[in-house]
């Protein structure tokens, strides 16, 4: 049986948008930004994922996921204003999407809450702040299992 990674589908959707890639190139990462990367960048986490399983336990092929997406900029890449602009582009691509991305039929993507912002303090001896604008998205999609 193979596992479908909805996070990779979301990454592909963001990479397919020129307004986003003009800002981040391919700097779209799962779970952490590798050390030494430049900014701006996008970080995503799958917070929760489940299959729709009715009481008779048959596989329906439908799943839902909550995915947190972060727009990150640092002082040298435009700071808070750049993180907010990047968040706007992410929201434009994902929120309200229905259709097929790659080989994944998506029933719908919506925002699960409003966005929020965080500022990461600089490391000791530095004044290099990172600014994050964060949004959680609900993704409902169809998957296929292969043996």
Short mmCIF file of N, CA and C in Angstrom, two decimals:
data_model
loop_
_atom_site.label_atom_id
_atom_site.label_comp_id
_atom_site.label_asym_id
_atom_site.label_seq_id
_atom_site.Cartn_x
_atom_site.Cartn_y
_atom_site.Cartn_z
N UNK A 1 0.84 -1.16 0.00
CA UNK A 1 0.00 0.00 0.00
C UNK A 1 0.90 1.24 0.00
N UNK A 2 0.55 2.24 -0.76
CA UNK A 2 1.35 3.46 -0.76
C UNK A 2 0.61 4.56 -0.01
N UNK A 3 1.35 5.51 0.49
CA UNK A 3 0.79 6.61 1.25
C UNK A 3 0.83 7.86 0.39
N UNK A 4 -0.28 8.58 0.35
CA UNK A 4 -0.33 9.83 -0.41
C UNK A 4 0.02 10.98 0.51
N UNK A 5 1.03 11.76 0.15
CA UNK A 5 1.46 12.90 0.96
C UNK A 5 0.79 14.16 0.43
N UNK A 6 -0.29 14.60 1.08
CA UNK A 6 -1.01 15.79 0.65
C UNK A 6 -0.13 17.03 0.77
N UNK A 7 0.84 17.00 1.65
CA UNK A 7 1.77 18.12 1.77
C UNK A 7 2.53 18.36 0.48
N UNK A 8 2.94 17.28 -0.19
CA UNK A 8 3.64 17.42 -1.47
C UNK A 8 2.72 18.00 -2.55
N UNK A 9 1.44 17.68 -2.47
CA UNK A 9 0.48 18.27 -3.41
C UNK A 9 0.37 19.76 -3.19
N UNK A 10 0.29 20.19 -1.93
CA UNK A 10 0.22 21.63 -1.61
C UNK A 10 1.50 22.32 -2.07
N UNK A 11 2.65 21.68 -1.83
CA UNK A 11 3.93 22.26 -2.28
C UNK A 11 3.94 22.45 -3.79
N UNK A 12 3.47 21.44 -4.53
CA UNK A 12 3.43 21.53 -5.99
C UNK A 12 2.51 22.66 -6.45
N UNK A 13 1.38 22.84 -5.76
CA UNK A 13 0.47 23.93 -6.12
C UNK A 13 1.15 25.28 -5.94
N UNK A 14 1.89 25.44 -4.86
CA UNK A 14 2.59 26.71 -4.61
C UNK A 14 3.72 26.92 -5.61
N UNK A 15 4.44 25.85 -5.94
CA UNK A 15 5.54 25.95 -6.92
C UNK A 15 5.04 26.25 -8.33
N UNK A 16 3.78 25.94 -8.61
CA UNK A 16 3.22 26.18 -9.94
C UNK A 16 2.79 27.64 -10.14
N UNK A 17 2.85 28.44 -9.09
CA UNK A 17 2.40 29.83 -9.17
C UNK A 17 3.61 30.76 -9.32
N UNK A 18 3.65 31.52 -10.41
CA UNK A 18 4.83 32.36 -10.68
C UNK A 18 4.99 33.50 -9.69
N UNK A 19 3.91 34.06 -9.15
CA UNK A 19 4.06 35.13 -8.15
C UNK A 19 4.77 34.61 -6.91
N UNK A 20 4.51 33.36 -6.56
CA UNK A 20 5.18 32.77 -5.40
C UNK A 20 6.62 32.41 -5.73
N UNK A 21 6.84 31.75 -6.85
CA UNK A 21 8.22 31.36 -7.16
C UNK A 21 9.11 32.56 -7.47
N UNK A 22 8.53 33.66 -7.91
CA UNK A 22 9.33 34.88 -8.09
C UNK A 22 9.86 35.38 -6.75
N UNK A 23 9.16 35.08 -5.65
CA UNK A 23 9.59 35.51 -4.32
C UNK A 23 10.49 34.48 -3.64
N UNK A 24 10.14 33.18 -3.75
CA UNK A 24 10.86 32.16 -2.97
C UNK A 24 11.66 31.16 -3.81
N UNK A 25 11.52 31.19 -5.11
CA UNK A 25 12.17 30.16 -5.92
C UNK A 25 11.60 28.80 -5.55
N UNK A 26 12.45 27.88 -5.12
CA UNK A 26 11.99 26.56 -4.68
C UNK A 26 12.08 26.40 -3.16
N UNK A 27 12.23 27.49 -2.43
CA UNK A 27 12.38 27.43 -0.97
C UNK A 27 11.02 27.22 -0.29
N UNK A 28 10.45 26.04 -0.51
CA UNK A 28 9.19 25.63 0.12
C UNK A 28 9.49 24.30 0.81
N UNK A 29 9.43 24.30 2.14
CA UNK A 29 9.93 23.18 2.93
C UNK A 29 8.85 22.59 3.84
N UNK A 30 9.00 21.31 4.13
CA UNK A 30 8.12 20.62 5.07
C UNK A 30 8.81 20.56 6.43
N UNK A 31 8.12 20.98 7.47
CA UNK A 31 8.51 20.81 8.87
C UNK A 31 9.63 21.72 9.38
N UNK A 32 10.65 22.01 8.61
CA UNK A 32 11.69 22.95 9.06
C UNK A 32 12.41 23.54 7.86
N UNK A 33 12.95 24.73 8.07
CA UNK A 33 13.78 25.37 7.04
C UNK A 33 15.21 24.91 7.29
N UNK A 34 15.84 24.29 6.31
CA UNK A 34 17.22 23.82 6.51
C UNK A 34 18.16 24.99 6.85
N UNK A 35 19.13 24.70 7.66
CA UNK A 35 20.11 25.72 8.06
C UNK A 35 20.81 26.28 6.84
N UNK A 36 21.02 27.58 6.85
CA UNK A 36 21.76 28.24 5.78
C UNK A 36 20.90 28.70 4.60
N UNK A 37 19.59 28.45 4.65
CA UNK A 37 18.70 28.88 3.57
C UNK A 37 18.48 30.39 3.63
N UNK A 38 18.31 30.98 2.46
CA UNK A 38 17.98 32.40 2.42
C UNK A 38 16.47 32.56 2.47
N UNK A 39 16.04 33.79 2.68
CA UNK A 39 14.62 34.11 2.79
C UNK A 39 14.25 35.14 1.74
N UNK A 40 12.97 35.26 1.41
CA UNK A 40 11.80 34.61 2.00
C UNK A 40 11.72 33.13 1.64
N UNK A 41 10.90 32.42 2.45
CA UNK A 41 10.69 30.99 2.25
C UNK A 41 9.29 30.65 2.76
N UNK A 42 8.84 29.45 2.39
CA UNK A 42 7.55 28.94 2.85
C UNK A 42 7.81 27.63 3.59
N UNK A 43 7.12 27.48 4.71
CA UNK A 43 7.21 26.27 5.51
C UNK A 43 5.80 25.73 5.70
N UNK A 44 5.63 24.40 5.56
CA UNK A 44 4.31 23.83 5.79
C UNK A 44 4.41 22.61 6.70
N UNK A 45 3.35 22.39 7.47
CA UNK A 45 3.26 21.26 8.40
C UNK A 45 1.89 20.63 8.24
N UNK A 46 1.83 19.32 8.19
CA UNK A 46 0.54 18.64 8.26
C UNK A 46 0.24 18.49 9.76
N UNK A 47 -0.79 19.20 10.21
CA UNK A 47 -1.14 19.20 11.62
C UNK A 47 -2.00 17.98 11.95
N UNK A 48 -2.92 17.68 11.06
CA UNK A 48 -3.85 16.59 11.31
C UNK A 48 -4.33 16.05 9.96
N UNK A 49 -4.49 14.74 9.89
CA UNK A 49 -5.00 14.13 8.66
C UNK A 49 -5.79 12.88 9.04
N UNK A 50 -6.93 12.70 8.40
CA UNK A 50 -7.71 11.49 8.64
C UNK A 50 -8.45 11.08 7.39
N UNK A 51 -8.72 9.78 7.31
CA UNK A 51 -9.53 9.24 6.23
C UNK A 51 -10.98 9.26 6.65
N UNK A 52 -11.86 9.50 5.71
CA UNK A 52 -13.28 9.40 6.00
C UNK A 52 -13.65 7.92 5.99
N UNK A 53 -14.03 7.41 7.16
CA UNK A 53 -14.37 6.00 7.28
C UNK A 53 -15.76 5.90 7.92
N UNK A 54 -16.74 5.38 7.18
CA UNK A 54 -18.09 5.23 7.75
C UNK A 54 -18.13 4.10 8.78
N UNK A 55 -19.28 3.95 9.42
CA UNK A 55 -19.43 2.94 10.48
C UNK A 55 -19.17 1.52 10.01
N UNK A 56 -19.39 1.25 8.72
CA UNK A 56 -19.14 -0.11 8.24
C UNK A 56 -17.66 -0.33 7.87
N UNK A 57 -16.81 0.69 8.12
CA UNK A 57 -15.35 0.61 7.97
C UNK A 57 -14.85 0.39 6.54
N UNK A 58 -15.68 0.65 5.56
CA UNK A 58 -15.19 0.51 4.19
C UNK A 58 -14.36 1.76 3.83
N UNK A 59 -13.40 1.55 2.98
CA UNK A 59 -12.54 2.65 2.54
C UNK A 59 -13.32 3.51 1.54
N UNK A 60 -13.42 4.79 1.80
CA UNK A 60 -14.16 5.68 0.90
C UNK A 60 -13.24 6.35 -0.12
N UNK A 61 -11.97 6.49 0.20
CA UNK A 61 -11.05 7.18 -0.69
C UNK A 61 -11.01 8.67 -0.45
N UNK A 62 -11.72 9.15 0.56
CA UNK A 62 -11.71 10.58 0.87
C UNK A 62 -10.94 10.82 2.16
N UNK A 63 -10.27 11.96 2.23
CA UNK A 63 -9.52 12.31 3.43
C UNK A 63 -9.60 13.82 3.64
N UNK A 64 -9.32 14.22 4.87
CA UNK A 64 -9.28 15.63 5.24
C UNK A 64 -7.98 15.89 5.98
N UNK A 65 -7.39 17.03 5.74
CA UNK A 65 -6.15 17.39 6.41
C UNK A 65 -6.20 18.86 6.82
N UNK A 66 -5.56 19.15 7.93
CA UNK A 66 -5.30 20.53 8.33
C UNK A 66 -3.82 20.76 8.10
N UNK A 67 -3.51 21.75 7.29
CA UNK A 67 -2.12 22.04 6.95
C UNK A 67 -1.82 23.48 7.32
N UNK A 68 -0.76 23.67 8.10
CA UNK A 68 -0.34 25.01 8.47
C UNK A 68 0.74 25.45 7.49
N UNK A 69 0.57 26.65 6.94
CA UNK A 69 1.53 27.19 5.98
C UNK A 69 2.06 28.51 6.53
N UNK A 70 3.37 28.64 6.53
CA UNK A 70 4.02 29.83 7.06
C UNK A 70 4.79 30.57 5.97
N UNK A 71 4.56 31.87 5.88
CA UNK A 71 5.37 32.74 5.02
C UNK A 71 6.43 33.35 5.93
N UNK A 72 7.69 33.16 5.58
CA UNK A 72 8.78 33.61 6.45
C UNK A 72 9.69 34.56 5.68
N UNK A 73 10.00 35.68 6.31
CA UNK A 73 10.98 36.62 5.77
C UNK A 73 11.89 37.05 6.91
N UNK A 74 13.06 37.52 6.57
CA UNK A 74 13.95 38.06 7.59
C UNK A 74 14.21 39.53 7.29
N UNK A 75 15.01 40.15 8.12
CA UNK A 75 15.27 41.58 7.97
C UNK A 75 15.82 41.89 6.58
N UNK A 76 16.76 41.07 6.10
CA UNK A 76 17.40 41.35 4.82
C UNK A 76 16.50 41.09 3.61
N UNK A 77 15.39 40.34 3.80
CA UNK A 77 14.50 40.05 2.67
C UNK A 77 13.20 40.84 2.72
N UNK A 78 13.12 41.85 3.57
CA UNK A 78 11.94 42.70 3.58
C UNK A 78 11.14 42.67 4.86
N UNK A 79 11.49 41.80 5.80
CA UNK A 79 10.87 41.79 7.12
C UNK A 79 9.38 41.48 7.10
N UNK A 80 8.68 42.05 8.09
CA UNK A 80 7.24 41.80 8.23
C UNK A 80 6.45 42.10 6.97
N UNK A 81 6.69 43.25 6.28
CA UNK A 81 5.91 43.51 5.07
C UNK A 81 6.05 42.41 4.01
N UNK A 82 7.25 41.87 3.85
CA UNK A 82 7.45 40.81 2.86
C UNK A 82 6.77 39.51 3.28
N UNK A 83 6.83 39.17 4.56
CA UNK A 83 6.13 37.97 5.05
C UNK A 83 4.63 38.10 4.80
N UNK A 84 4.08 39.29 5.04
CA UNK A 84 2.64 39.50 4.82
C UNK A 84 2.28 39.43 3.34
N UNK A 85 3.10 39.97 2.47
CA UNK A 85 2.84 39.90 1.02
C UNK A 85 2.88 38.45 0.54
N UNK A 86 3.85 37.69 1.03
CA UNK A 86 3.96 36.28 0.65
C UNK A 86 2.75 35.49 1.16
N UNK A 87 2.32 35.77 2.40
CA UNK A 87 1.11 35.12 2.93
C UNK A 87 -0.08 35.40 2.02
N UNK A 88 -0.22 36.64 1.55
CA UNK A 88 -1.34 36.99 0.67
C UNK A 88 -1.32 36.11 -0.58
N UNK A 89 -0.15 35.91 -1.17
CA UNK A 89 -0.04 35.08 -2.39
C UNK A 89 -0.37 33.62 -2.09
N UNK A 90 0.07 33.11 -0.95
CA UNK A 90 -0.25 31.73 -0.56
C UNK A 90 -1.76 31.58 -0.42
N UNK A 91 -2.39 32.51 0.27
CA UNK A 91 -3.83 32.48 0.49
C UNK A 91 -4.58 32.54 -0.85
N UNK A 92 -4.09 33.37 -1.76
CA UNK A 92 -4.72 33.50 -3.09
C UNK A 92 -4.70 32.17 -3.84
N UNK A 93 -3.61 31.43 -3.75
CA UNK A 93 -3.49 30.16 -4.47
C UNK A 93 -4.33 29.07 -3.82
N UNK A 94 -4.32 28.98 -2.49
CA UNK A 94 -4.93 27.84 -1.82
C UNK A 94 -6.40 28.03 -1.45
N UNK A 95 -6.75 29.17 -0.88
CA UNK A 95 -8.09 29.33 -0.32
C UNK A 95 -9.16 29.34 -1.41
N UNK A 96 -10.09 28.43 -1.31
CA UNK A 96 -11.17 28.34 -2.29
C UNK A 96 -10.89 27.40 -3.45
N UNK A 97 -9.69 26.79 -3.49
CA UNK A 97 -9.34 25.91 -4.61
C UNK A 97 -10.21 24.66 -4.61
N UNK A 98 -10.70 24.30 -5.78
CA UNK A 98 -11.38 23.03 -6.04
C UNK A 98 -10.90 22.58 -7.41
N UNK A 99 -10.54 21.33 -7.52
CA UNK A 99 -10.06 20.84 -8.81
C UNK A 99 -9.06 19.72 -8.61
N UNK A 100 -8.23 19.49 -9.61
CA UNK A 100 -7.22 18.45 -9.55
C UNK A 100 -5.85 19.08 -9.61
N UNK A 101 -5.01 18.72 -8.67
CA UNK A 101 -3.62 19.17 -8.67
C UNK A 101 -2.74 17.94 -8.84
N UNK A 102 -2.01 17.90 -9.95
CA UNK A 102 -1.26 16.69 -10.27
C UNK A 102 -2.25 15.56 -10.48
N UNK A 103 -2.12 14.50 -9.68
CA UNK A 103 -3.07 13.39 -9.77
C UNK A 103 -3.99 13.33 -8.56
N UNK A 104 -4.11 14.45 -7.83
CA UNK A 104 -4.93 14.48 -6.62
C UNK A 104 -6.20 15.30 -6.82
N UNK A 105 -7.37 14.66 -6.84
CA UNK A 105 -8.62 15.41 -6.88
C UNK A 105 -8.86 16.09 -5.52
N UNK A 106 -8.99 17.40 -5.53
CA UNK A 106 -9.21 18.15 -4.30
C UNK A 106 -10.65 18.64 -4.28
N UNK A 107 -11.40 18.21 -3.26
CA UNK A 107 -12.80 18.62 -3.13
C UNK A 107 -12.91 20.07 -2.70
N UNK A 108 -11.90 20.56 -1.98
CA UNK A 108 -11.92 21.96 -1.58
C UNK A 108 -10.83 22.27 -0.57
N UNK A 109 -10.37 23.53 -0.60
CA UNK A 109 -9.41 24.04 0.38
C UNK A 109 -10.01 25.31 0.95
N UNK A 110 -10.02 25.41 2.26
CA UNK A 110 -10.52 26.61 2.91
C UNK A 110 -9.64 26.98 4.09
N UNK A 111 -9.75 28.21 4.53
CA UNK A 111 -9.01 28.66 5.71
C UNK A 111 -9.73 28.16 6.95
N UNK A 112 -8.99 27.60 7.89
CA UNK A 112 -9.63 27.11 9.11
C UNK A 112 -9.68 28.18 10.19
N UNK A 113 -8.94 29.26 10.00
CA UNK A 113 -8.94 30.36 10.95
C UNK A 113 -8.32 31.57 10.26
N UNK A 114 -8.29 32.67 10.95
CA UNK A 114 -7.57 33.83 10.42
C UNK A 114 -6.07 33.61 10.51
N UNK A 115 -5.32 34.45 9.83
CA UNK A 115 -3.87 34.31 9.91
C UNK A 115 -3.36 35.00 11.18
N UNK A 116 -2.17 34.61 11.59
CA UNK A 116 -1.54 35.26 12.73
C UNK A 116 -0.06 35.45 12.43
N UNK A 117 0.59 36.29 13.23
CA UNK A 117 1.99 36.62 12.98
C UNK A 117 2.83 36.33 14.21
N UNK A 118 4.08 35.95 13.97
CA UNK A 118 5.06 35.73 15.03
C UNK A 118 6.38 36.36 14.59
N UNK A 119 7.16 36.75 15.57
CA UNK A 119 8.50 37.25 15.31
C UNK A 119 9.47 36.38 16.08
N UNK A 120 10.42 35.77 15.38
CA UNK A 120 11.44 34.94 16.03
C UNK A 120 12.57 35.84 16.49
N UNK A 121 12.96 35.74 17.76
CA UNK A 121 14.07 36.58 18.23
C UNK A 121 15.38 36.15 17.58
N UNK A 122 16.30 37.07 17.49
CA UNK A 122 17.59 36.71 16.90
C UNK A 122 18.39 35.78 17.80
N UNK A 123 19.32 35.07 17.17
CA UNK A 123 20.22 34.23 17.95
C UNK A 123 21.15 35.14 18.76
N UNK A 124 21.73 34.60 19.80
CA UNK A 124 22.63 35.38 20.65
C UNK A 124 23.72 36.04 19.82
N UNK A 125 23.89 37.33 20.04
CA UNK A 125 24.94 38.08 19.34
C UNK A 125 24.53 38.57 17.97
N UNK A 126 23.26 38.42 17.61
CA UNK A 126 22.78 38.82 16.29
C UNK A 126 21.57 39.75 16.45
N UNK A 127 21.30 40.52 15.41
CA UNK A 127 20.07 41.31 15.39
C UNK A 127 19.21 40.91 14.20
N UNK A 128 19.35 39.65 13.81
CA UNK A 128 18.71 39.12 12.61
C UNK A 128 17.37 38.46 12.96
N UNK A 129 16.29 39.23 12.98
CA UNK A 129 14.96 38.72 13.28
C UNK A 129 14.36 38.01 12.08
N UNK A 130 13.46 37.02 12.36
CA UNK A 130 12.65 36.39 11.32
C UNK A 130 11.19 36.67 11.62
N UNK A 131 10.43 36.96 10.57
CA UNK A 131 9.03 37.32 10.69
C UNK A 131 8.19 36.25 9.99
N UNK A 132 7.18 35.73 10.69
CA UNK A 132 6.35 34.66 10.14
C UNK A 132 4.89 35.09 10.14
N UNK A 133 4.23 34.87 9.00
CA UNK A 133 2.78 35.05 8.89
C UNK A 133 2.22 33.68 8.58
N UNK A 134 1.27 33.22 9.41
CA UNK A 134 0.88 31.82 9.45
C UNK A 134 -0.62 31.66 9.23
N UNK A 135 -1.00 30.64 8.46
CA UNK A 135 -2.41 30.35 8.18
C UNK A 135 -2.61 28.84 8.20
N UNK A 136 -3.71 28.39 8.80
CA UNK A 136 -4.10 26.98 8.73
C UNK A 136 -5.15 26.81 7.65
N UNK A 137 -4.99 25.76 6.84
CA UNK A 137 -5.93 25.46 5.77
C UNK A 137 -6.51 24.07 5.97
N UNK A 138 -7.80 23.93 5.66
CA UNK A 138 -8.46 22.63 5.66
C UNK A 138 -8.49 22.13 4.21
N UNK A 139 -8.02 20.93 4.00
CA UNK A 139 -7.96 20.35 2.66
C UNK A 139 -8.78 19.06 2.65
N UNK A 140 -9.76 18.99 1.77
CA UNK A 140 -10.55 17.78 1.59
C UNK A 140 -10.20 17.23 0.21
N UNK A 141 -9.79 15.97 0.17
CA UNK A 141 -9.29 15.43 -1.10
C UNK A 141 -9.61 13.95 -1.23
N UNK A 142 -9.42 13.45 -2.45
CA UNK A 142 -9.63 12.04 -2.75
C UNK A 142 -8.25 11.41 -2.96
N UNK A 143 -8.05 10.24 -2.40
CA UNK A 143 -6.79 9.56 -2.57
C UNK A 143 -7.05 8.15 -3.09
N UNK A 144 -6.04 7.56 -3.66
CA UNK A 144 -6.13 6.16 -4.07
C UNK A 144 -5.02 5.40 -3.39
N UNK A 145 -5.31 4.20 -3.02
CA UNK A 145 -4.30 3.33 -2.41
C UNK A 145 -3.88 2.32 -3.45
N UNK A 146 -2.60 2.05 -3.48
CA UNK A 146 -2.09 1.03 -4.39
C UNK A 146 -1.36 -0.03 -3.56
N UNK A 147 -1.38 -1.23 -4.07
CA UNK A 147 -0.74 -2.35 -3.35
C UNK A 147 0.52 -2.73 -4.07
#
